[in-house]
Coordinates of C-alpha atoms in Angstrom, one line a residue:
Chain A
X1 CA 179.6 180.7 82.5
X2 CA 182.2 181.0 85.2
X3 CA 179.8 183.7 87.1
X4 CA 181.0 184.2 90.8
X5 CA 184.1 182.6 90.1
X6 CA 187.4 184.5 89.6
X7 CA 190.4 182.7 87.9
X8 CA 193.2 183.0 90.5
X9 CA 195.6 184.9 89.0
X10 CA 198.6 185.0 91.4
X11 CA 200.4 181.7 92.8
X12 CA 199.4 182.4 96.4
X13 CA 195.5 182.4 95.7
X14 CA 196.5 179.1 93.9
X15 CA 197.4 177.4 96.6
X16 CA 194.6 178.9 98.4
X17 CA 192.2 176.9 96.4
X18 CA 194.4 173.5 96.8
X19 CA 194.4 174.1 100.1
X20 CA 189.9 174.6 100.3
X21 CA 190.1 171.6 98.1
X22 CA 192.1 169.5 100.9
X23 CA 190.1 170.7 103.6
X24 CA 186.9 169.7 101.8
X25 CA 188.4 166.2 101.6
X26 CA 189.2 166.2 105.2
X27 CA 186.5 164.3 107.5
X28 CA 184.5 166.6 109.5
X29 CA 182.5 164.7 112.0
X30 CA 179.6 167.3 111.7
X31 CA 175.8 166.7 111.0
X32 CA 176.0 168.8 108.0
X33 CA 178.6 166.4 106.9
X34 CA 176.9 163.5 107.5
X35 CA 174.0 164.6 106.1
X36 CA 175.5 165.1 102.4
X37 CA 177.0 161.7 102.9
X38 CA 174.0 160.3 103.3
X39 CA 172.5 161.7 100.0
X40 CA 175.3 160.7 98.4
X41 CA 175.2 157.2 99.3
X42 CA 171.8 157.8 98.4
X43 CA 172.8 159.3 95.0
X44 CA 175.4 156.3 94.7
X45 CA 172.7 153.7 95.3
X46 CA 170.4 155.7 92.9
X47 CA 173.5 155.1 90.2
X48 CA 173.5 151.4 90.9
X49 CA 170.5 150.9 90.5
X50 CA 169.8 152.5 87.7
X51 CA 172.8 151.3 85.4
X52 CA 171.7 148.1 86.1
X53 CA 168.1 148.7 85.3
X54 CA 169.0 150.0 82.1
X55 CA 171.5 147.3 81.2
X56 CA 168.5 144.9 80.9
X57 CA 165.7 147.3 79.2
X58 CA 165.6 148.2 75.4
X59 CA 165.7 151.4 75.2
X60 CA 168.8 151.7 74.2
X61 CA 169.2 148.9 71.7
X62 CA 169.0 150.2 67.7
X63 CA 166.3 149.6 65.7
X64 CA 168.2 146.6 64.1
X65 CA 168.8 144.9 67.4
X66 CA 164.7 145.7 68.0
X67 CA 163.6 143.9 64.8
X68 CA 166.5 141.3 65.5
X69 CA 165.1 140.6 69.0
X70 CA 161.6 140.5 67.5
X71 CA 162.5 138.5 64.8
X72 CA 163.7 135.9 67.4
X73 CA 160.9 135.8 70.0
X74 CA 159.1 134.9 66.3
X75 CA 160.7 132.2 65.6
X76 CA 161.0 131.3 69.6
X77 CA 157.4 131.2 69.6
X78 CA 156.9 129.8 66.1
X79 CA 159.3 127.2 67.4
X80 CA 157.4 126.6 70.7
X81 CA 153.9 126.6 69.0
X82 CA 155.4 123.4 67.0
X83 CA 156.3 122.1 70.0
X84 CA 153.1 122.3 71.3
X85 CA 151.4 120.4 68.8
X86 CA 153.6 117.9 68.9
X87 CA 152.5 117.3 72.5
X88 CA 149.8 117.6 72.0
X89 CA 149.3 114.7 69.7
X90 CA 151.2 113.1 71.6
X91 CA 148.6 113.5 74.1
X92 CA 146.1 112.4 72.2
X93 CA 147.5 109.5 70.7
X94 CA 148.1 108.3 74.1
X95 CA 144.5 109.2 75.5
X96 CA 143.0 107.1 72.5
X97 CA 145.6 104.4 73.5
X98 CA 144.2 104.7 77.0
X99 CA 140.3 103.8 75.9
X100 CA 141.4 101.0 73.8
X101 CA 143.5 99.5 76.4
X102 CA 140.5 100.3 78.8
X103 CA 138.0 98.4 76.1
X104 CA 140.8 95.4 75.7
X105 CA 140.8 94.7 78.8
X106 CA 136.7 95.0 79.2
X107 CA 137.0 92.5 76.6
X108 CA 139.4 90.2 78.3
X109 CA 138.3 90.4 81.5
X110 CA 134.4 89.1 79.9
X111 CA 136.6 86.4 77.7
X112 CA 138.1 85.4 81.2
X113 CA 135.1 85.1 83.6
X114 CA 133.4 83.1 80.2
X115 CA 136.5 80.6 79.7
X116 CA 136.6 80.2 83.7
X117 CA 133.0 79.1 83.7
X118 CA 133.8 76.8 81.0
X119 CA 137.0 75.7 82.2
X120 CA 135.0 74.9 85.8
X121 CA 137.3 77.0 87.8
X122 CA 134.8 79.1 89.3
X123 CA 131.6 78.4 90.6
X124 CA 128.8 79.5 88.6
X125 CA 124.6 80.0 89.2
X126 CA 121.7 80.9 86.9
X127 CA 118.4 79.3 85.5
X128 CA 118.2 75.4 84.6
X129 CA 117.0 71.8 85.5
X130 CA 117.8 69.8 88.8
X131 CA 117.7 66.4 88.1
X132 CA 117.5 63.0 90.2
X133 CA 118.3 59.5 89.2
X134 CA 117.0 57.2 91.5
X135 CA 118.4 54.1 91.3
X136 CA 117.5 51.3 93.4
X137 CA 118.8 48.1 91.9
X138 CA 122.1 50.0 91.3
X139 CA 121.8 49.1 87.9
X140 CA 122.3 52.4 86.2
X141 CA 125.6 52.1 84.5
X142 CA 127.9 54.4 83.8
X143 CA 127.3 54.7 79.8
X144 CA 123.9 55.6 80.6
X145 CA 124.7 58.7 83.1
X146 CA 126.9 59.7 80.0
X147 CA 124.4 59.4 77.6
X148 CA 122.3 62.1 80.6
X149 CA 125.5 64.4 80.0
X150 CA 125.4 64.0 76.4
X151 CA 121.6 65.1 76.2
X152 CA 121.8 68.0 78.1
X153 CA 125.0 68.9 76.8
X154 CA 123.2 68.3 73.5
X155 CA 120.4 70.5 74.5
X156 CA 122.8 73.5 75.3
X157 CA 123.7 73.1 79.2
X158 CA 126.4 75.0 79.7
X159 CA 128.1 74.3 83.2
X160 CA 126.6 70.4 84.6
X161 CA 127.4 69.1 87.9
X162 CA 127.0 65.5 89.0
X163 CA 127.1 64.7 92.6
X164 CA 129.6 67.3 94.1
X165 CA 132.1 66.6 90.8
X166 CA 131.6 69.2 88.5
X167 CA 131.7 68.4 84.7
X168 CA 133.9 69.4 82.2
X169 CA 135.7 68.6 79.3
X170 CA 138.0 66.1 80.8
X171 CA 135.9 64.2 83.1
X172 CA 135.3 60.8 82.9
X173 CA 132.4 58.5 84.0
X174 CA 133.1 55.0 85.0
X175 CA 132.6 52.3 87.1
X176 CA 134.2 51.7 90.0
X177 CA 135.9 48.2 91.1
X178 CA 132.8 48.2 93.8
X179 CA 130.1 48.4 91.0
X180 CA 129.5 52.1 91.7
X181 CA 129.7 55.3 89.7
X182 CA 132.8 57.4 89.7
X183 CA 132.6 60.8 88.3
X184 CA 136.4 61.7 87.6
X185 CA 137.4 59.0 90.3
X186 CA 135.1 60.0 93.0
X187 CA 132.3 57.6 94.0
X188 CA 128.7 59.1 93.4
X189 CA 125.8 57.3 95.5
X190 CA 122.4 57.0 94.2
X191 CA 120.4 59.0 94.0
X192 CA 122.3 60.4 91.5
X193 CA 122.2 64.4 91.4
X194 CA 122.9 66.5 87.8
X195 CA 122.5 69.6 87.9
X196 CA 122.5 71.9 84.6
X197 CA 122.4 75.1 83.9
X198 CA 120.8 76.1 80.4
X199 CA 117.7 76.8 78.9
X200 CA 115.0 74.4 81.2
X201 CA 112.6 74.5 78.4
X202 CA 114.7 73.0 76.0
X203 CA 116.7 70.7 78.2
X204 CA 113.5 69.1 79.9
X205 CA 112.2 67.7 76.9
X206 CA 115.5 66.5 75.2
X207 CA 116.0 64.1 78.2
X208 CA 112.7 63.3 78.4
X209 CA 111.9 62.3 74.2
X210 CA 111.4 58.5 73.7
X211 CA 114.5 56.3 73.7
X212 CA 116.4 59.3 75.3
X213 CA 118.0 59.4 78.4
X214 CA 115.3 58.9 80.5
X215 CA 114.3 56.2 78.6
X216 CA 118.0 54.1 78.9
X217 CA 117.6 55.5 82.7
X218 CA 114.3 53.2 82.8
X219 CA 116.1 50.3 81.0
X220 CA 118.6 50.0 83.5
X221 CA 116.0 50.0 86.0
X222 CA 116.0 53.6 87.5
X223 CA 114.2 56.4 86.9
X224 CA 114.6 60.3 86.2
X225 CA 113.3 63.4 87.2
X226 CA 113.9 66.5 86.7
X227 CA 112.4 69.6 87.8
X228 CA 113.2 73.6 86.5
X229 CA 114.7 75.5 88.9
X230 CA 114.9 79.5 88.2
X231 CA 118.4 79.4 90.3
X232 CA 120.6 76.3 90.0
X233 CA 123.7 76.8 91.6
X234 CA 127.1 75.2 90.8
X235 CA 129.1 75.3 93.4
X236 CA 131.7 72.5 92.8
X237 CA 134.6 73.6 90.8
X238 CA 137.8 72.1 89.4
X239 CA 141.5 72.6 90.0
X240 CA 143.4 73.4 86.3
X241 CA 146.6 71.1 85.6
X242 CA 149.5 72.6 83.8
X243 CA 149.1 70.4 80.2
X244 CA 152.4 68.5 80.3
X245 CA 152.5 67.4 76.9
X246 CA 150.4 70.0 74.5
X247 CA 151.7 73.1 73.6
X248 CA 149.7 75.9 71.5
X249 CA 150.2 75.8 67.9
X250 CA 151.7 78.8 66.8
Chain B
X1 CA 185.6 163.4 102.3
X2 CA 182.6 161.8 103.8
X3 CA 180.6 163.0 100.8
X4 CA 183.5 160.6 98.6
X5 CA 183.0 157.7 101.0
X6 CA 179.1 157.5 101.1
X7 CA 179.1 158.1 97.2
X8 CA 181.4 155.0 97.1
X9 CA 179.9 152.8 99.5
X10 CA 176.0 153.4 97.7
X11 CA 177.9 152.3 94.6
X12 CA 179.3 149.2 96.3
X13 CA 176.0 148.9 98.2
X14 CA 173.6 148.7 95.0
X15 CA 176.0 146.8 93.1
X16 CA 176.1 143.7 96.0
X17 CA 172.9 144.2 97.2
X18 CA 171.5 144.9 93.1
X19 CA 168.2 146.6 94.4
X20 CA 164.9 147.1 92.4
X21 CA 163.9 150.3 91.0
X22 CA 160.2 151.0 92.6
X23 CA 158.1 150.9 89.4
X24 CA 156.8 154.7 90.5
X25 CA 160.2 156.3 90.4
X26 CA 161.7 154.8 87.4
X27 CA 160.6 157.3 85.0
X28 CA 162.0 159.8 87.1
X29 CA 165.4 158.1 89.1
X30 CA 167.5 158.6 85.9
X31 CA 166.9 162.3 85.5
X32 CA 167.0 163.0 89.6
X33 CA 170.5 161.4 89.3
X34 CA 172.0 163.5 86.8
X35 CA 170.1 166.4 89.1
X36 CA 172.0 165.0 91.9
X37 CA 175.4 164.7 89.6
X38 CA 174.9 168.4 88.9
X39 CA 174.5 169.6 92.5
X40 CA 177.3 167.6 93.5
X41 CA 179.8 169.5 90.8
X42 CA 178.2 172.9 92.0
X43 CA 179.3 171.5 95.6
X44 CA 182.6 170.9 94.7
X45 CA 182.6 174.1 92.6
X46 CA 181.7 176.0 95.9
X47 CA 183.9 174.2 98.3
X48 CA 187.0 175.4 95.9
X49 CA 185.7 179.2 96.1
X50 CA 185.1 179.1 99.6
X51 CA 181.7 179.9 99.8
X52 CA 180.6 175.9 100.5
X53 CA 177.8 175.7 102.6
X54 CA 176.3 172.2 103.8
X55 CA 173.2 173.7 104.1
X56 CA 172.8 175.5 101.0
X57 CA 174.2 172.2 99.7
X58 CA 171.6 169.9 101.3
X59 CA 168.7 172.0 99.9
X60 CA 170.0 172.9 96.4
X61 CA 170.3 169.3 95.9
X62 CA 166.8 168.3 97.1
X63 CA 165.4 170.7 95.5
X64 CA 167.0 169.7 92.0
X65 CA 166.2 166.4 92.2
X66 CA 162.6 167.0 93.0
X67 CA 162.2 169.8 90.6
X68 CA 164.2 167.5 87.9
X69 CA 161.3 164.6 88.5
X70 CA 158.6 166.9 88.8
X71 CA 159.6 168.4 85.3
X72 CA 159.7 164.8 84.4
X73 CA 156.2 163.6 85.9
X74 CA 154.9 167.0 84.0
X75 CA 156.3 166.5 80.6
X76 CA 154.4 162.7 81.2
X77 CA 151.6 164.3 82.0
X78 CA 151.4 166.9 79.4
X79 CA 152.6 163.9 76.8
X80 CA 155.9 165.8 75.8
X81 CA 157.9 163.6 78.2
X82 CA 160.9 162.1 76.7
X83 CA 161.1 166.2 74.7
X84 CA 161.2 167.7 78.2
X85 CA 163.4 164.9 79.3
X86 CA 165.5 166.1 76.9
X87 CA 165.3 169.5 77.9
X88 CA 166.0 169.1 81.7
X89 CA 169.1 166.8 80.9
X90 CA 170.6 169.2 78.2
X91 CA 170.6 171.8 80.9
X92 CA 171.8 169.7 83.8
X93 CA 174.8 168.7 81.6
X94 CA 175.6 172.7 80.7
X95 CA 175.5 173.2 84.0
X96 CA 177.6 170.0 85.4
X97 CA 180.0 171.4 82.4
X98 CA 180.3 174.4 83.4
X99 CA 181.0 173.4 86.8
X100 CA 183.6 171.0 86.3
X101 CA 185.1 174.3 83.6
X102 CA 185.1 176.4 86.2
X103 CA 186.8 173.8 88.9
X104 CA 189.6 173.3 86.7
X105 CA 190.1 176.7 86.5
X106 CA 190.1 177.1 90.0
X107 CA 192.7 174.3 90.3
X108 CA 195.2 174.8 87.4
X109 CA 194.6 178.6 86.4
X110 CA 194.4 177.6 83.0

């Protein structure tokens, strides 16, 4: 296919071609020149590019390298697919750890506010009975205002105040070196106040059924009355002390 | 000598500045290079017998490339395209053989 071109055949047309092939290498600062440069640093670009676009693509890997590569995005995905259920268990073992912390601590924060209402650490308000013991002679004695506490905590009051002393488990009623009423060492003056919260309709009566409290009120020479009230509230409360001796039984 | 130096500096060019293939031309930038390739020997072939001209040059090697991709873009169109692939780069590579026969024959009469 050597059409046009002619084999030199004698030494000197030789060196004629050497000597076209070194001029062709020489620079010539003309457009033309510059020009083909161009394309081919376009052409060199173009070569670039494209070896390293194809270094990357598989079209040239073998069919055993195609089901190879397949086979391992299979198990890559089998793999992640795993994965993924793991989480998401994970997930939900955590939500469902979520809503029973969230329904503990419901739970404990009811079991709170009802221990702090027995405990008398917090004031507390709803229906119950207000009632007075007038006592002129100041012969009401301190058993008797017991025996009131008693009844009503008999008849289901569940946070009683007496005076501005708040009862609870630990307070004591007694009498004073001056003949009057302490309620956990703090003198109470006639008229005595209790006030009760619980159910009025039951507490009422137990106080007022014959040789009850009202009754022992009467034999000490005061009297009692008490009145329903749709709203009592209990404002006094009590300060908790460390217990220095008990511990919990475990 | 120019034509040397800008083939080498697009080499160094795409290899540091690693361009991306427009997704349009990369069906056809493979075959438009060996176009290219092929022009280029027929340059050289040219420049030996002493009949190189830069604008014969210029224009025969626009004119393959865009012929080599339009072949291309046809075959794709008429669904035979990796066949006429085939085709175009089967005679590109006679012809860049051919060439480079014919150059070193020009250069060591044998």
């Amino acid at each position: 296919m050597s059409d046009g071109t002619r084999t030199p055949s004698t030494t000197h047309q030789q060196r004629l071609v050497w000597r076209r092939l070194g001029d062709a290498l020489r620079p010539q600062p003309s457009l033309a020149q510059v020009i083909v440069g161009l394309l081919c640093l376009l052409l060199g670009l173009s070569i670039a590019a494209q070896v390293r676009e194809s270094e990357d693509s598989l079209e040239g890997a073998t069919q055993q390298e195609l089901v190879r590569l397949l086979d391992e995005s299979g198990r890559h995905t089998a793999d992640l697919e795993v994965e993924n259920a793991d989480l998401e268990r994970t997930l939900d073992t955590l939500r469902s750890g979520q809503e029973d912390d969230v329904a503990a601590q419901n739970a404990a924060e009811g079991r709170l506010a009802d221990l702090e209402i027995l405990a008398g650490t917090v004031p507390a308000h709803g229906r119950g009975i207000v009632i007075s013991i007038a006592d002129l002679e100041q012969g009401v004695r301190a058993s008797t205002l017991l025996g009131v506490v008693q009844e009503l905590r008999n008849a289901g009051a569940e946070v009683i105040q007496i005076g501005d002393v708040r009862v609870v488990a630990s307070t004591s009623i007694t009498t004073g070196t001056d003949g009057r009423l302490q309620v956990d060492g703090t003198a109470i003056d006639a008229p005595y106040v209790v006030r009760a919260i619980g159910d009025p309709s039951v507490m009422e009566p137990a106080l007022q059924i014959p040789g009850g409290a009202a009754d022992s009120v009467a034999g000490d020479g005061g009297s009692l009355a008490a009145t329903a009230d749709d709203d009592v509230r209990i404002e006094a409360t009590v300060a908790l002390s460390t217990p220095e001796h008990s511990r919990v039984v475990k | 000598m120019i034509a040397i130096i800008g083939l080498v500096l697009g080499i160094v060019l795409g290899v540091v500045v690693q361009p991306d293939v427009p997704v349009i031309l990369q069906p056809y930038l493979p075959i438009a290079v060996v176009a290219a390739l092929d022009t280029l020997a027929g340059g050289l072939r040219a420049s030996l017998d002493g009949a190189f001209d830069a604008h014969v040059f210029i224009t025969s090697f626009l004119f393959n490339v865009l012929i080599a991709a339009f072949l291309v873009f046809l075959g794709d169109q008429l669904g035979v395209g990796s066949q006429l692939s085939t085709a175009v780069i089967v005679v590109l590579g006679i012809r860049i053989f051919s060439n480079a026969a014919a150059i070193r024959r020009l250069l060591f009469r044998s």
